[in-house]
CSV table of C-alpha atoms in Angstrom, one decimal:
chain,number,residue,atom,x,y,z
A,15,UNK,CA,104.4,85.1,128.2
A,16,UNK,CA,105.0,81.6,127.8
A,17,UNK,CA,103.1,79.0,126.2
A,18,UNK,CA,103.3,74.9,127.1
A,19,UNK,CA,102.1,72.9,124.7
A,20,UNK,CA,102.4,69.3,123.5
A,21,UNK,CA,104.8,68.7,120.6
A,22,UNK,CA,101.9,66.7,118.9
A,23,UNK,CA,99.5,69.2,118.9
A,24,UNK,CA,98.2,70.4,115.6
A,25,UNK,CA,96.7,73.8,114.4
A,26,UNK,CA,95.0,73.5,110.6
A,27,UNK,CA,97.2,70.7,110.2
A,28,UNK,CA,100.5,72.3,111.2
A,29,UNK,CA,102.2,71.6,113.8
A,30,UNK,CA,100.5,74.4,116.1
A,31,UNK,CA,104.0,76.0,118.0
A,32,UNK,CA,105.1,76.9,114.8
A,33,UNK,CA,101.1,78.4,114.0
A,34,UNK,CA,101.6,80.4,116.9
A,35,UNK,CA,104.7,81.7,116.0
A,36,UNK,CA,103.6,82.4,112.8
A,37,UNK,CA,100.7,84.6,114.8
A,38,UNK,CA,103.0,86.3,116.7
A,39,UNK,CA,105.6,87.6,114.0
A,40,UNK,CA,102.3,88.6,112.1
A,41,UNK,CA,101.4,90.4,115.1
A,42,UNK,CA,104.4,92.6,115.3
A,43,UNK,CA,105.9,90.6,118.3
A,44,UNK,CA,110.0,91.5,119.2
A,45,UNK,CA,110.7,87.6,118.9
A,46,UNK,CA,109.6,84.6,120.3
A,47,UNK,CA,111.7,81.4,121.3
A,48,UNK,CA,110.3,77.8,121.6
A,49,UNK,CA,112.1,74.8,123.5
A,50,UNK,CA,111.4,71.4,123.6
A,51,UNK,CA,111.8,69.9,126.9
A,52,UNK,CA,113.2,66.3,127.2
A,53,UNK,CA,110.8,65.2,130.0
A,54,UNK,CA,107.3,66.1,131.4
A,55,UNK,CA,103.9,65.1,132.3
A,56,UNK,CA,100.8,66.7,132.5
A,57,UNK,CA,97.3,66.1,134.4
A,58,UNK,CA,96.3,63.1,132.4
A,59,UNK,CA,99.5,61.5,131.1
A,60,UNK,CA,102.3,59.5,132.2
A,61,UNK,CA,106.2,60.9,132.8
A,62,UNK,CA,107.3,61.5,128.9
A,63,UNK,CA,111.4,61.1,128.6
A,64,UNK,CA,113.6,62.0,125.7
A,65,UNK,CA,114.4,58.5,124.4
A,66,UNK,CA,115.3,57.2,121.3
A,67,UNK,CA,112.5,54.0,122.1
A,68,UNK,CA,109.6,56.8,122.7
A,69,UNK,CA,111.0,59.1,119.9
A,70,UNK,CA,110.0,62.2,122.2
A,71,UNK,CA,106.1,61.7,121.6
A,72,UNK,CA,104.4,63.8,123.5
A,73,UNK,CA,106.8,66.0,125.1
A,74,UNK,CA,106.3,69.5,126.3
A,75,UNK,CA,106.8,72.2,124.0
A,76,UNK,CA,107.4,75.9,125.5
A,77,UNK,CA,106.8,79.2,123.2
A,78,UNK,CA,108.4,82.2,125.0
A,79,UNK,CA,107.7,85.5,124.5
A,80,UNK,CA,108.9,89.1,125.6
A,81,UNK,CA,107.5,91.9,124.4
A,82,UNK,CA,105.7,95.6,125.8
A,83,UNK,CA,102.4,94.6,128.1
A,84,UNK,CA,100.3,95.8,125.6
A,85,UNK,CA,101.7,93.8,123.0
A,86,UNK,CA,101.2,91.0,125.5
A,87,UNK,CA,97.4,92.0,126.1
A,88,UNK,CA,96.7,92.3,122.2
A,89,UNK,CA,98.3,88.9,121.2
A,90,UNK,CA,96.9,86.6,124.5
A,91,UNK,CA,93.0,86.4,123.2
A,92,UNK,CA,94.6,85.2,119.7
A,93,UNK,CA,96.8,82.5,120.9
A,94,UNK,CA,94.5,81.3,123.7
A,95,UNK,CA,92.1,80.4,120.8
A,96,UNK,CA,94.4,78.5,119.1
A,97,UNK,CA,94.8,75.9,121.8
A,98,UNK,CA,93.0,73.0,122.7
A,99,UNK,CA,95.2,72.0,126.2
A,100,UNK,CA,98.0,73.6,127.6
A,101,UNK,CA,98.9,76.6,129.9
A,102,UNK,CA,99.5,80.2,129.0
A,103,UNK,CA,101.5,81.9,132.0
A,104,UNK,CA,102.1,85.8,131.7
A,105,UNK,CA,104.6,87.4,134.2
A,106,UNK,CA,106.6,90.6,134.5
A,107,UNK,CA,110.2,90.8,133.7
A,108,UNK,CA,113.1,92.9,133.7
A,109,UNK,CA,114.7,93.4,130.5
A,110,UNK,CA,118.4,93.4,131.1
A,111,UNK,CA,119.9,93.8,127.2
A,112,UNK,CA,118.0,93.6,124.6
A,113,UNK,CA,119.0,94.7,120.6
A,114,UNK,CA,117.1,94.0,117.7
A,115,UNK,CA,119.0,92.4,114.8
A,116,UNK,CA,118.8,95.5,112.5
A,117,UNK,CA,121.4,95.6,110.5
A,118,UNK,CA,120.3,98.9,108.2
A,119,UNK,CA,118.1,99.5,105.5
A,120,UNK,CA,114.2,98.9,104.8
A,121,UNK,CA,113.8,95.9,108.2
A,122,UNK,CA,112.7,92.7,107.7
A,123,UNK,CA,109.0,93.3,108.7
A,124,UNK,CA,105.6,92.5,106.5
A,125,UNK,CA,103.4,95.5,105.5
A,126,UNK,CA,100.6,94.1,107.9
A,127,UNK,CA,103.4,95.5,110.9
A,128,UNK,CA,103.1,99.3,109.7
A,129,UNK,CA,100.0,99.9,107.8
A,130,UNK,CA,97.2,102.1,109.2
A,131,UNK,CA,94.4,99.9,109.4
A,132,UNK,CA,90.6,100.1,108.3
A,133,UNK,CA,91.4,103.7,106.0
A,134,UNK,CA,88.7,106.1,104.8
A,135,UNK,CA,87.3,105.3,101.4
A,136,UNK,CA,84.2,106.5,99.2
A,137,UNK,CA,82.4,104.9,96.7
A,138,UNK,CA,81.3,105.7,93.5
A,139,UNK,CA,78.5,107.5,94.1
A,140,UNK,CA,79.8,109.7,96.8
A,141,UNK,CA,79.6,113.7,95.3
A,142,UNK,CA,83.0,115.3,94.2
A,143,UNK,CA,82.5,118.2,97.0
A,144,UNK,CA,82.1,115.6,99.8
A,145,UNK,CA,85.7,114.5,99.1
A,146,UNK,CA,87.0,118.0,98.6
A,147,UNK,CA,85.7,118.5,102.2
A,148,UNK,CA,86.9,115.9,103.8
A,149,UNK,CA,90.5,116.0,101.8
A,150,UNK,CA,90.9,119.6,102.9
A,151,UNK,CA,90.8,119.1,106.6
A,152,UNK,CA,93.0,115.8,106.0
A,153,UNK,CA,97.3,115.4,106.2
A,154,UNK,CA,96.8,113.3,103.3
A,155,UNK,CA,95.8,114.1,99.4
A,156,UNK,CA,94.3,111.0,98.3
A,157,UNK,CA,90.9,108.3,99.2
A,158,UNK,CA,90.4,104.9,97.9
A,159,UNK,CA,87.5,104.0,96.2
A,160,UNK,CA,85.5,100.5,97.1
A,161,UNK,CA,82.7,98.7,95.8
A,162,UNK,CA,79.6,97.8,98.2
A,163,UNK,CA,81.3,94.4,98.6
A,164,UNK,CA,84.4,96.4,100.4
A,165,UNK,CA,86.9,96.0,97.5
A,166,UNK,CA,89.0,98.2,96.4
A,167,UNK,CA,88.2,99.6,92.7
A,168,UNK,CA,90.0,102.7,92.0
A,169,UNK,CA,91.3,106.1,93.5
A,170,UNK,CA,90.7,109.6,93.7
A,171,UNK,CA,92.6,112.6,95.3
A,172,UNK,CA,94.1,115.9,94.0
A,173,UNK,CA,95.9,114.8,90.6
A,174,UNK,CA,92.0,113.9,89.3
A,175,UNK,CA,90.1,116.7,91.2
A,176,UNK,CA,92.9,119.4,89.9
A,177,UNK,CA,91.8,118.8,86.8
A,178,UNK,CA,88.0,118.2,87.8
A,179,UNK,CA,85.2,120.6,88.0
A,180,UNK,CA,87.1,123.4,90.2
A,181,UNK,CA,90.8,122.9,88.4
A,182,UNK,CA,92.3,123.7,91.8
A,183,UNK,CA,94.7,121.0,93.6
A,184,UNK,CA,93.7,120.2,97.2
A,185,UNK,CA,97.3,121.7,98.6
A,186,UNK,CA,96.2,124.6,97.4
A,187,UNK,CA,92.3,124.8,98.5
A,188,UNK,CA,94.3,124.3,102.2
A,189,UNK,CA,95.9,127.6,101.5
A,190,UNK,CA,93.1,129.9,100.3
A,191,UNK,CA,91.5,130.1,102.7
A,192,UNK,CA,88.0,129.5,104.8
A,193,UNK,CA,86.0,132.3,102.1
A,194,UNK,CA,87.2,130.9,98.8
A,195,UNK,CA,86.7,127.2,99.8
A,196,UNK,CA,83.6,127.5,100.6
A,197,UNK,CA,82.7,129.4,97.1
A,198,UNK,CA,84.9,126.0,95.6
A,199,UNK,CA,82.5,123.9,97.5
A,200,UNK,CA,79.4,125.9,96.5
A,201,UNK,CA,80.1,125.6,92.9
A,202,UNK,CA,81.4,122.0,92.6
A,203,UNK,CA,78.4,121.4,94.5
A,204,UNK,CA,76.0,122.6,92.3
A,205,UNK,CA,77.7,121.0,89.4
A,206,UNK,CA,76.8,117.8,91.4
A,207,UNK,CA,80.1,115.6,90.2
A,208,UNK,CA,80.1,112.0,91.2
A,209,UNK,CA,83.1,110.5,92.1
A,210,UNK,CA,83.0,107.7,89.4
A,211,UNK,CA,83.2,110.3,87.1
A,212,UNK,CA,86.8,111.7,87.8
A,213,UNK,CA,88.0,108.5,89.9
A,214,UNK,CA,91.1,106.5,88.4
A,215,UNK,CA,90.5,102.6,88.1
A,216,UNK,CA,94.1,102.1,88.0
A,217,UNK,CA,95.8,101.8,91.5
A,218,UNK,CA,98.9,99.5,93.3
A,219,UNK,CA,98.0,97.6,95.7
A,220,UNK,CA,100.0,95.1,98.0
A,221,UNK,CA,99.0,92.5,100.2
A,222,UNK,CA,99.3,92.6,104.3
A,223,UNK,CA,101.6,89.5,103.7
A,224,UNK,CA,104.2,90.9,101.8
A,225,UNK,CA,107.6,92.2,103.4
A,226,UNK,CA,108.1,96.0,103.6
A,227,UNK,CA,110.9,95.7,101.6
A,228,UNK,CA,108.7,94.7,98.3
A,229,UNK,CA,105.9,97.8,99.2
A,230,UNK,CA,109.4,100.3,99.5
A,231,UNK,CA,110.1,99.1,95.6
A,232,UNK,CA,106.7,99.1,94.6
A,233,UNK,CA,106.7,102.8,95.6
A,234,UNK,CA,110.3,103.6,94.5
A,235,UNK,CA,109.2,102.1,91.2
A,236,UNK,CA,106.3,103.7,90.9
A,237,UNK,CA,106.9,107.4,92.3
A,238,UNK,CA,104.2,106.9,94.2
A,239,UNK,CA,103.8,107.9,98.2
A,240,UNK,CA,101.1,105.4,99.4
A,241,UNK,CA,99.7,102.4,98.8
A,242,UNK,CA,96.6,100.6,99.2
A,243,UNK,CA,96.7,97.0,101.0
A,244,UNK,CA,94.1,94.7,100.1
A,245,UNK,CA,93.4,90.5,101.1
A,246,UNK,CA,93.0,87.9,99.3
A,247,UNK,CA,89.5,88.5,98.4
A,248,UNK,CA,91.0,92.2,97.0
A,249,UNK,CA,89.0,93.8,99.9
A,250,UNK,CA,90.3,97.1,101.3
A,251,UNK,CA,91.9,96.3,104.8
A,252,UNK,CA,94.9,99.0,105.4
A,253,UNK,CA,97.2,101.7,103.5
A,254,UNK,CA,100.9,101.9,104.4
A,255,UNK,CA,102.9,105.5,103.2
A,256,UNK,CA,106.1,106.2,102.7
A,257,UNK,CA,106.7,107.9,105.9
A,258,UNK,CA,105.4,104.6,107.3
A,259,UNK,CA,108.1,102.7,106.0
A,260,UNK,CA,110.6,105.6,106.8
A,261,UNK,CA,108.9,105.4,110.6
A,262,UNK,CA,110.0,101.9,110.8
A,263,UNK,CA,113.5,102.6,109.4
A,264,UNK,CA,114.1,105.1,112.2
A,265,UNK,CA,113.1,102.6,114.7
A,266,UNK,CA,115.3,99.9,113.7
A,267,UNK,CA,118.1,102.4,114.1
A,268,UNK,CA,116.6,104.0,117.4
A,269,UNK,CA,116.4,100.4,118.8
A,270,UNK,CA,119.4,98.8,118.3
A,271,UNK,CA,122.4,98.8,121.0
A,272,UNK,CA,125.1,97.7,118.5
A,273,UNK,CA,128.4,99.7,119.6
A,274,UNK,CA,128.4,102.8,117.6
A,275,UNK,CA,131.9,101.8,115.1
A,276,UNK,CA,129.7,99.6,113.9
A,277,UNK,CA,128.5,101.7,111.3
A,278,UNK,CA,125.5,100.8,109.1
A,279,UNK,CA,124.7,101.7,105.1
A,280,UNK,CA,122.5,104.9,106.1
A,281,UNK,CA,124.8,105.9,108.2
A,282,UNK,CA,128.3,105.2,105.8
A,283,UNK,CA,126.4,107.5,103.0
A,284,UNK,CA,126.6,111.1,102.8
A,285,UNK,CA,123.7,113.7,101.9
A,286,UNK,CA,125.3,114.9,98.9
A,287,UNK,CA,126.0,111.4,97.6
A,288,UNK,CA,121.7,111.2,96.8
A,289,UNK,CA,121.1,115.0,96.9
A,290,UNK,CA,119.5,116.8,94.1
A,291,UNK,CA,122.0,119.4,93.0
A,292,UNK,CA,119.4,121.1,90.3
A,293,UNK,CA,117.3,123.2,91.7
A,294,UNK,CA,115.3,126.8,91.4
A,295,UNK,CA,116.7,129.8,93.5
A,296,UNK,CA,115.8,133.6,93.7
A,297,UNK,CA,117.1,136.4,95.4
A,298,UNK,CA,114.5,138.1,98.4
A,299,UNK,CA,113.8,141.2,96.4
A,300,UNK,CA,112.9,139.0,93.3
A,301,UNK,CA,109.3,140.5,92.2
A,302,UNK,CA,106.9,138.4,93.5
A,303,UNK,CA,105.1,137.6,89.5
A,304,UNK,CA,108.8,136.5,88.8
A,305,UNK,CA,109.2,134.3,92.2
A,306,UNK,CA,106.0,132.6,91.3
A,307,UNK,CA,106.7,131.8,87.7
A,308,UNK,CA,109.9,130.1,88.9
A,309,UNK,CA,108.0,128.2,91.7
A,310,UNK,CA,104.9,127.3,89.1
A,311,UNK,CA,108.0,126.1,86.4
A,312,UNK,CA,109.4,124.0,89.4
A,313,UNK,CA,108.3,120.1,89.6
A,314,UNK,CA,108.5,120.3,93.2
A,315,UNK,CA,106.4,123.8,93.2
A,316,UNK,CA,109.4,125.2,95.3
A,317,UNK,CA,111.9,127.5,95.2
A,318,UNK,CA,114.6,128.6,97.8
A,319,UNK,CA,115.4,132.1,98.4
A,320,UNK,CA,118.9,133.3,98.3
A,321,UNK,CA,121.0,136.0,99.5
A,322,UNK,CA,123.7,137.9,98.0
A,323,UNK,CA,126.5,135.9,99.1
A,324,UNK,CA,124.2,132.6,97.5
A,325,UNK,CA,123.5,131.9,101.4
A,326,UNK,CA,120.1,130.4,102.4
A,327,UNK,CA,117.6,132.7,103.9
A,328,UNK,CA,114.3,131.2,102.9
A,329,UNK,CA,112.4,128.5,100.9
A,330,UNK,CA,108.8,129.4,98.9
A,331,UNK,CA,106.4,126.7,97.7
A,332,UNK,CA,103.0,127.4,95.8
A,333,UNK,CA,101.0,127.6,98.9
A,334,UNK,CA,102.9,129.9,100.4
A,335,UNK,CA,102.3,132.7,97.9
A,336,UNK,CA,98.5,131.5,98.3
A,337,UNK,CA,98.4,131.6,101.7
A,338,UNK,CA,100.6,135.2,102.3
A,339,UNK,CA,99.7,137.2,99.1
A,340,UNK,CA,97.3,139.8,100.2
A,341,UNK,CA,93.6,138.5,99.5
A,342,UNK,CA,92.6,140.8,96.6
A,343,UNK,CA,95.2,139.0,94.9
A,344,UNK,CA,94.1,135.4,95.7
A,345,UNK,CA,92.3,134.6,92.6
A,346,UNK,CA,94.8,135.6,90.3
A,347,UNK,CA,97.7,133.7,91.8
A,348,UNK,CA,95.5,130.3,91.7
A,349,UNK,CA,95.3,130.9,88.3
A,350,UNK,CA,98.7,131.2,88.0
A,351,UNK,CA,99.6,128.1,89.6
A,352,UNK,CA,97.1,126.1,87.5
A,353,UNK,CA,99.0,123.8,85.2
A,354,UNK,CA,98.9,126.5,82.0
A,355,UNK,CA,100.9,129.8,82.5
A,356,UNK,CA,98.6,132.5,80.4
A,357,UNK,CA,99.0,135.6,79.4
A,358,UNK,CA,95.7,137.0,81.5
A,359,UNK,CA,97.4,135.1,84.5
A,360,UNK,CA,100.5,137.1,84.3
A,361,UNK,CA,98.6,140.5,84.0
A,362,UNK,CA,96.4,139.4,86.8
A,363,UNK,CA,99.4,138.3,89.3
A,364,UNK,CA,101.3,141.9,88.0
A,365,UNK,CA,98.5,143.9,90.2
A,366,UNK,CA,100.6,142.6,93.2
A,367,UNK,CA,102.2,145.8,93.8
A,368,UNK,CA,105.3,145.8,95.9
A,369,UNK,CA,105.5,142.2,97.4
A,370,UNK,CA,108.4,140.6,96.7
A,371,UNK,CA,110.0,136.8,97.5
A,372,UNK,CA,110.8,137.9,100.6
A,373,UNK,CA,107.1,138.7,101.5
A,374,UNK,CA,106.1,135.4,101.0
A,375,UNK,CA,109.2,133.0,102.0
A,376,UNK,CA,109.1,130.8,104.8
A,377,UNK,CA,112.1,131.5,107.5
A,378,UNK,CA,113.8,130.1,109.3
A,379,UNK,CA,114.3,126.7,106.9
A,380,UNK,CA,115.5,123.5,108.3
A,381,UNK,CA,118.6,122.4,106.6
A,382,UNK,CA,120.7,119.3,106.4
A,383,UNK,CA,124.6,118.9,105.9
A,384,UNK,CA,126.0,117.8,103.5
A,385,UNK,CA,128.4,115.8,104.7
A,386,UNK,CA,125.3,114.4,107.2
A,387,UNK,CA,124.5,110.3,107.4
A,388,UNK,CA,121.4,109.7,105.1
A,389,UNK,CA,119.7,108.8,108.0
A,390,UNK,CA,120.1,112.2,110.0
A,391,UNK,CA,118.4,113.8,107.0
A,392,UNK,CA,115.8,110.6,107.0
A,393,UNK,CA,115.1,111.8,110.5
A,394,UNK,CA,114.7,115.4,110.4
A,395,UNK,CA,112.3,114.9,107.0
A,396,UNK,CA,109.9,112.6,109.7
A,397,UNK,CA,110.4,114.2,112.7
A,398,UNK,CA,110.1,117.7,111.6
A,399,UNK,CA,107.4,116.7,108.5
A,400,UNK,CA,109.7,118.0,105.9
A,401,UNK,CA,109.1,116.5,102.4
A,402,UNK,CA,112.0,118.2,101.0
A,403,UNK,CA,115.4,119.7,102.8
A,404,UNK,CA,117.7,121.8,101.3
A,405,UNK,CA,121.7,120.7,101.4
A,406,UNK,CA,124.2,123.2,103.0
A,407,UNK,CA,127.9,123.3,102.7
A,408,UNK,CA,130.5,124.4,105.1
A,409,UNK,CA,130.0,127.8,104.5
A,410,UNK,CA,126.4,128.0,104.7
A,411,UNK,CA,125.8,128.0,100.8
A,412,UNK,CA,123.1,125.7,99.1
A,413,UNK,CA,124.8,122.9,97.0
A,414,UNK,CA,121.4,120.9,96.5
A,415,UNK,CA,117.9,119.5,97.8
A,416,UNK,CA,117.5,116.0,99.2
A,417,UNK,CA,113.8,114.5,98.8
A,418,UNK,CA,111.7,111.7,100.4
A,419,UNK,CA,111.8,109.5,97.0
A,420,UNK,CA,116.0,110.0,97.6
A,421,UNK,CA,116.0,108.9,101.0
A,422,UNK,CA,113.9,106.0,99.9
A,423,UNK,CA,116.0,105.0,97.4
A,424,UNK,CA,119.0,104.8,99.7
A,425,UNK,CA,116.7,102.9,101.8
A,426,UNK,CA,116.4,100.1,99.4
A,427,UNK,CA,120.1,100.1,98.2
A,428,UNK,CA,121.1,99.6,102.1
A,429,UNK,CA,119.1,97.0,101.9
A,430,UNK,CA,120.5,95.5,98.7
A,431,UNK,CA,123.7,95.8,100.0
A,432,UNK,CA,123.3,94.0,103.1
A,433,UNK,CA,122.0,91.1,101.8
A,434,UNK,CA,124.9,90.3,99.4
C-alpha cells in the first residue's frame, strides 16, 4: 500500500505522515517506510522542485507499506480517514527477502499488538454460581469485574471462589465431574453469593500503549499470569497472558531469516541453567493416600512418578487423582486437596483400596533436555499447552522441572542483555 501525501499536511497538529505511521505501528503493521520526493505536482498545483529558494514546500510525501492482505484491508479504512487529499494505491507484491529485526528476547511490540480484545467481565451483582459456570467451561481461571460505566474495578476467579461458598478451586470442579458440579452449582446457588462479596478490588493493570516488554515485568514481578488492559479513562478494553507474550516471542524467532550461527540469548541458554531442581517424586506403586499427600504438599499440585532406576514414567497433578480415582471416592479426595490436610480427610482418602500412583499418573509425559535452548522448551510449553515440563538428562533420569514464570524470566533477561 502506498500513501502520497503532501509534506505540509497536518493531522491533530502533527505532521500527518508521521500520524499515520504512528497508526500503522499501533496497528501491528511489519514496517512502513516514507520518502520524500524532490519534485511533483498534483491536480491543482504547480511543478514543486527540491530547492533551497522554495525550501521543499509542498512536496510529495510517500508512506509505503508491505504487509499480509488482511493487514492491508484492516488498516485502509483508518488511514483513508485521516486524509484530507492525496492518493492511497494498494497492489500485490512478491515478497523476495524479508526478516524482521528480532534480535531475541520479549520484541519490541506494545501490549495493544497481542492482547485479546473486548474480554468477558461481570459485575458486581452477577451471582457467584453464574461465574462458576461459565469459569468451568473456560481455558482460563479468572474474570474481571467492571462498573456500569465499563471500568475495570476488581477481580474474581478461583483463588477467591476456593475459599468462597463451595471451598473448591475451579481446576478442580473441571475434574469432578458433570454430577458433582451440578450439586456445587445447586448449593452455591441457593446460598445466592454475589460477586461483590468474594471479588478482590486489587488488580494490575496496564495500558494498550505500553511495550510488552513492561507487561512481561509487571507479571514476572508480580507472579501473576494475566493482566487486565485498561484506557485512559480506566475502562476495560483487552487482557494480554503470559502465553500471549510467549506467542509473540516464538514468532520473532519463527520469523526471522538471520543465518542460524547467529545465535540469540534464548537460544545461547540451557534448560538447566533456569530449571527447578527441587521437586516432589514417587515411585508407581506409591499408595495412592501417600501420592496425594505429596501432590496436595506440592506448590505446583504435582508430582512426577518415578521408576526404580529414578527414570521418568509419569507425572500426577491434583486433578488427575480427581478425575481417575473411582467415583465413590470423589468426595473424599476434594477434601483432601482443600488447603487444610485433616485427620477425617486422610481416613476418608484411606477407603481407596488398591489404587496406587500409577492408577492415576498421566503417560506418556512430554519432556525437555537439559542441555535444550530455552526457547525449544518455550515452544513445547505453548505448542503442546504445557505449564510445567520436567528436565531429563542423558540417561533418561529427572534432574529438575522448568516452569512458565522460568521461561519468562529468561525472556526478560534476553532482553536486558540485548540492550546493553
Amino acid at each position: 500500500m502506498n500513501v502520497v501525501v503532501s509534506q505540509t499536511d497536518q493531522w491533530r497538529h502533527r505532521p500527518l505522515y508521521l500520524a499515520i505511521l504512528e497508526r500503522l505501528k499501533a496497528a501491528g503493521c511489519a514496517g512502513a517506510v516514507v520518502t520524500n520526493a524532490i519534485a511533483g505536482f498534483g491536480p491543482t498545483s504547480q511543478i514543486k522542485t527540491h530547492t533551497l529558494l522554495e525550501l521543499s514546500i509542498g512536496l510529495p510525501v510517500m508512506i509505503t507499506v508491505v504487509d499480509r492482505p488482511e493487514q492491508i484491508e484492516r488498516v485502509l479504512p483508518e488511514v483513508t480517514r485521516m486524509l484530507s487529499g492525496g492518493v492511497i494505491t494498494v497492489e500485490d507484491v512478491d515478497v523476495a527477502y524479508y526478516s524482521a529485526a528480532f534480535d531475541g528476547g520479549v520484541p519490541d511490540l506494545r501490549v495493544s499488538n497481542a492482547m485479546s480484545a473486548h474480554p468477558e467481565a461481570v459485575i458486581p451483582d452477577t451471582p457467584i454460581a453464574d461465574v462458576v459456570e461459565r469459569l468451568v467451561h473456560r481455558d482460563y481461571t479468572e474474570l474481571p469485574v467492571v462498573d456500569v460505566a465499563g471500568k475495570l474495578i476488581g477481580a474474581i476467579g478461583d483463588t477467591e471462589i476456593s475459599v468462597g461458598p463451595d471451598g473448591i478451586s475451579l481446576s478442580l470442579q473441571k475434574a469432578v465431574g458433570p454430577d458433582l458440579v451440578r450439586e456445587h452449582l445447586a448449593r452455591i446457588k441457593a446460598e445466592g453469593a454475589k460477586v461483590q462479596s468474594l471479588m478482590r478490588s486489587k488488580v494490575l493493570s496496564v495500558r494498550p500503549e505500553a511495550s510488552l516488554r513492561e507487561a512481561a515485568f509487571l507479571m514476572h514481578q508480580n507472579d501473576v499470569r494475566r493482566l487486565f488492559v485498561v484506557d485512559a479513562d480506566g475502562r476495560l478494553v483487552g487482557v494480554i497472558s503470559r502465553l500471549d507474550i510467549f506467542e509473540c516471542i516464538l514468532s520473532g524467532y519463527r520469523g526471522r531469516t538471520a543465518p542460524q550461527e547467529h545465535r540469540l540469548p534464548l537460544e545461547h541458554r540451557t534448560v538447566a541453567e533456569i530449571m527447578d531442581q527441587s521437586f516432589p517424586t514417587v515411585s508407581e506403586d506409591t499408595p495412592l493416600l501417600q501420592a496425594a499427600e505429596a501432590v496436595a504438599a506440592s506448590e505446583v499440585k504435582r508430582a512426577l512418578v518415578v521408576d526404580d532406576r529414578g527414570n521418568l514414567v509419569g507425572i500426577i497433578a491434583d486433578s488427575d487423582i480427581v478425575h481417575r480415582v473411582d467415583a465413590a471416592e470423589k468426595p473424599g479426595f476434594l477434601t483432601l486437596l482443600r488447603s487444610r490436610w485433616s485427620e477425617r480427610a486422610r481416613q476418608e482418602v484411606r477407603r481407596a483400596h488398591g489404587q496406587s500412583a500409577a492408577d492415576v499418573m498421566t503417560s506418556p509425559v512430554v519432556t525437555v533436555r537439559d542441555t535444550s535452548p530455552v526457547i525449544d522448551a518455550l515452544s513445547l510449553s505453548v505448542e503442546q499447552h504445557i505449564k510445567r515440563l520436567p528436565v531429563l538428562d542423558a540417561n533418561g533420569k529427572v534432574v529438575g522441572i522448568v516452569s512458565r514464570p522460568a521461561l519468562l524470566a529468561a525472556s526478560l533477561e534476553a532482553a536486558s542483555t540485548r540492550s546493553l
